Amino acid sequence: MDWLAILNNTAQSLLSPATMAFALAALGLAMHFGFAGLLNFGIAGYMAIGAYGYAISVLVFGFEWWQGILVSLVASVIFSLILGIPTLRLRGDYLAIVTIAAAEILRLLFLTTAFGDITGGADGLSGYHNSFRAANPFPEADYGFGPWTYNSVELWVLVLGLLALVACVFVLLLLMKSPWGRVIKAIREDEDAVRALGKNVFAYKMQALIIGGIFGSLGGVIYALPSSINPGVYVTSLTFFVWTALLLGGAATVFGPVLGAVLFWVLQSFLSNVLPELVTSGVLPFISSIQASTIRFILVGVGLMLLVIYRPQGILGDKKELTFVK
Amino acid sequence: MSSSAKIPGKPASKTTGLHIGEIRPGVSKVDPIVTIDGVSRRFGGLTAVDVEHLEIPRGAITALIGPNGAGKTTLFNLLTGFDKPDTGSWSFAGKSLAGIPAFKVAQMGQVRTFQLTKALSLLTVLENMKLGAKDQRGEKLLYSLFSFLWKVKEVEIEAKAMELLKRFKLDAKKDDFAASLSGGQRKLLEMARALMTDPVLVMLDEPMAGVNPALTQSLLEHVLGLKEQGMTVLFVEHDMHMVRHIADWVIVMAEGRVVAEGPAEEVMKNPAVIDAYLGSHQDTDLGTITGRITLPKGKK
C-alpha cells in the first residue's frame, strides 16, 4: 500500500475549495438550524443558486467576476424571500419539506434542456473563468510546500475562499453575540414567548433565513470557482453531506461547522483513498475496488446516525444548549 | 395563607367603586382599559368564547375564573392577538385591536404570561430578562453588528434586569440556564421578564399553577405589587383563596360566556357562579363525594 500517496491526498483536502465551500454552506445551516431553529433541507439549492448565479451572469451577461458573486448573493436573498414568505408562519417541519422540494425544483430547472442555452442542461457550465483569473493578483509560480503546493490560479481561489470564510465566521460571531442573536436563540426555543414580548418573530426568522442563505450561496460560488458546474452535484445528498459536516462540528456553534467541514473532507478523501487500496492489497475481501470507494458513503450514513444518537451537540457544542431537535 | 400573604406592614386594600350602575354581567366600568364587544370564537362546532360585552377596569386586579373549558385561555389568546375571533371588536386603551398581530399588541403595553410557563430554558436567567426589554437598537440586524451602537443600552437593560431579579429573589441565579430553575421560579422569571417590557396591562394565565405554597405567598405579593406600581392586572386562576384575597373584581365565565362579575365576596355568593364553577359540592369534603372516607356527622 502506498501510504504516502494516501496521506498526501488526505492532507490536500485540509485546505481545498470544496472544504471551504462546505464550511460556508454549513455555516449557513448553523445560522438556519443551529441558532434560529429553521429546519432547512435545501442548502444544496442555495449552493446551486450561488454557482449558477455566478456562472450565468459571467457567461450570459458578461459581468465581471465580482459582479457575478453579487448577483449570486442577491439571487439567494430572493430565493429566501420566495421560500420564507409562505412557510415561515407555519411550524418548523413544513419549512423542511418545502426547502427540500424547492432545492429539487431548482436543480431540475437547471438540468432541463428547456433552458439549455443558459444553464447548459445536463452538461452544466464551464469556461467562465477569464474575468476571475485576469483579476488574479498572484504572479505565475508555484506556491506552498508538500501536499499544499498550488499554482497561482489555485492559490487565488483558496485565498478568496478563505477570505469569504473568515468574513462569514466573523459576521456570525458578531451577530450571535448581539441582542439580535439573543432574540434568534429565543425564537429557536419558543416563538410564542418571544412574540409575547413584542418581537416580530416572522421578520427575525426571515432575516436568519436570508443570512444563512447568503452564506450557502457564497459556498456555492467557491465550489464553482476552480473548474466547472455539474448539475449532478447539487442533489439532495449534497444537502445531507453539509448537514453531516454541521452536526459533526456542532450545530449551535460558529466554529463547529468549519471544523466539521474540514473533518468531513479529510475523512472522505482518506476513505476514498484507503478503501480501494485495502481491496487491492487483499485486506478487504469479497468486494471490488469500485465498490470499496462507495463504501465511504455508507460509513458517512452510519457515522451520522451514531453522531445524532451519542453526540447530538457535535464536537464543539454544549450539550445543554442544543441537543438535536427541541 | 389568606391572611399571611400581605405585603408586610401594608394591608392589601382592595380597589372598590370600579363599576357604574347595577352589577350584572357586562356592567360598564368607570375607567375601562379593555373593552370587548360581541367577540366570539368557534373551533368547528364548539363555541369557545361568546362574549357580548365586557370591560376590564384600569388600575385594578381582575380575576377571570370559570370551570375547565370555559374559554378563559381562549379569551386571553384573543385579547393578546395570539388568536383571531370570528366576530366582534375589542380595544385596548382606546385603540382597536382587530387585526393587530401579537407582537404589536405586546409593544402597546399589554404583556402576557402562559399557562404552561415559557421560560426560555436554554437562555440564562439574565438573558431571559434582557430579551424582555423594549426598543433595543441592538436587536436590529444592521445595528447588531456594531456593538458600540448598543452597548450603552445593554448596560442600562442589565441594571434594570438585575433590579427586577433582586425583587423576585432570582439575582443569585442570573447566570444559570433557565432550565435549572424550579417550576415556581420559572413562573417568577416569566413574570419578571414580562415586567421588563414596562407593561400597562399584565395578563397572567394561571400564575399559581404548580407553585408550592412558600412561593405562592411571594408570587401573591408580586401581583399586588404590580397594582401598587400603577399596572392593571388580569389573571386566570383556579385557586379560590388567591382570587378572594387579591382580586378587586372577578369575572366568571362558563361555556364561553360571562355568567357573572363583581367584587370577589359578592360573586362567590352568586348562585349562578356556585352552580357553574364551584359546583354543588363546594363545601363537601372530597372524601365524602368519592365515598372513600366517611366523616363524622355534623362536619358534612
Tab-separated table of C-alpha atoms in Angstrom, chain A residues 170-172 174-175 177-202 204 207-208 210-211 318-323 326, chain B residues 82 102-104 106-107 110-112 114 117-123 126-128 130-141 144-146 150 154 157 177 190 193-194 197:
chain	number	residue	atom	x	y	z
A	170	PHE	CA	-16.705	36.960	11.848
A	171	VAL	CA	-20.161	38.223	10.891
A	172	LEU	CA	-21.839	35.203	12.505
A	174	LEU	CA	-20.803	39.336	15.928
A	175	LEU	CA	-24.433	38.565	15.178
A	177	LYS	CA	-23.134	37.877	20.481
A	178	SER	CA	-25.529	40.752	19.901
A	179	PRO	CA	-29.064	41.306	21.173
A	180	TRP	CA	-30.214	40.236	17.706
A	181	GLY	CA	-28.641	36.850	18.313
A	182	ARG	CA	-30.363	36.659	21.670
A	183	VAL	CA	-33.751	37.083	20.019
A	184	ILE	CA	-32.849	34.475	17.399
A	185	LYS	CA	-31.832	31.919	20.022
A	186	ALA	CA	-35.012	32.661	21.957
A	187	ILE	CA	-37.089	32.054	18.831
A	188	ARG	CA	-35.386	28.675	18.420
A	189	GLU	CA	-36.821	27.728	21.767
A	190	ASP	CA	-40.264	29.226	21.853
A	191	GLU	CA	-41.694	31.581	19.281
A	192	ASP	CA	-44.764	32.429	21.268
A	193	ALA	CA	-42.799	33.568	24.288
A	194	VAL	CA	-40.800	35.922	22.065
A	195	ARG	CA	-43.922	37.151	20.333
A	196	ALA	CA	-45.491	37.880	23.711
A	197	LEU	CA	-42.539	40.145	24.474
A	198	GLY	CA	-43.243	42.298	21.428
A	199	LYS	CA	-40.725	40.984	18.907
A	200	ASN	CA	-41.670	40.468	15.278
A	201	VAL	CA	-40.807	36.783	15.099
A	202	PHE	CA	-41.552	36.455	11.394
A	204	TYR	CA	-36.387	37.706	12.614
A	207	GLN	CA	-33.550	37.684	8.401
A	208	ALA	CA	-31.970	34.480	9.668
A	210	ILE	CA	-31.612	35.313	4.321
A	211	ILE	CA	-28.275	35.473	6.132
A	318	ASP	CA	-22.564	22.403	24.580
A	319	LYS	CA	-24.974	19.578	25.275
A	320	LYS	CA	-27.019	21.851	27.474
A	321	GLU	CA	-27.514	24.321	24.655
A	322	LEU	CA	-28.521	22.108	21.802
A	323	THR	CA	-29.476	18.512	21.649
A	326	LYS	CA	-36.057	20.526	20.511
B	82	PHE	CA	-52.421	35.035	19.551
B	102	ALA	CA	-49.477	39.590	18.844
B	103	PHE	CA	-46.093	41.283	18.872
B	104	LYS	CA	-47.634	44.699	18.216
B	106	ALA	CA	-47.261	43.461	23.308
B	107	GLN	CA	-45.496	46.602	22.125
B	110	GLN	CA	-50.239	44.541	27.014
B	111	VAL	CA	-47.999	41.688	28.052
B	112	ARG	CA	-48.993	38.144	28.931
B	114	PHE	CA	-48.597	31.477	29.609
B	117	THR	CA	-44.635	28.507	31.594
B	118	LYS	CA	-42.481	29.622	28.718
B	119	ALA	CA	-39.183	30.332	30.386
B	120	LEU	CA	-36.634	30.117	27.590
B	121	SER	CA	-34.775	27.331	29.266
B	122	LEU	CA	-31.613	27.358	27.158
B	123	LEU	CA	-31.013	31.043	27.727
B	126	LEU	CA	-30.290	37.236	32.775
B	127	GLU	CA	-30.614	36.739	29.002
B	128	ASN	CA	-34.264	35.882	29.509
B	130	LYS	CA	-32.800	41.237	28.738
B	131	LEU	CA	-34.924	39.770	25.981
B	132	GLY	CA	-37.939	41.439	27.513
B	133	ALA	CA	-36.634	44.990	27.215
B	134	LYS	CA	-38.236	47.165	24.562
B	135	ASP	CA	-36.699	49.452	21.950
B	136	GLN	CA	-33.324	47.761	21.703
B	137	ARG	CA	-31.328	49.028	18.767
B	138	GLY	CA	-29.059	46.014	19.020
B	139	GLU	CA	-31.983	43.795	18.084
B	140	LYS	CA	-31.996	45.314	14.608
B	141	LEU	CA	-29.942	43.290	12.162
B	144	SER	CA	-26.337	44.403	15.870
B	145	LEU	CA	-23.021	44.095	14.013
B	146	PHE	CA	-21.630	47.218	15.667
B	150	TRP	CA	-25.965	49.174	21.534
B	154	GLU	CA	-27.308	46.936	27.064
B	157	ILE	CA	-31.068	46.972	30.466
B	177	PHE	CA	-29.728	28.383	32.374
B	190	GLU	CA	-41.683	34.713	33.336
B	193	ARG	CA	-39.420	39.100	32.155
B	194	ALA	CA	-42.866	40.412	31.296
B	197	THR	CA	-41.387	45.439	28.783
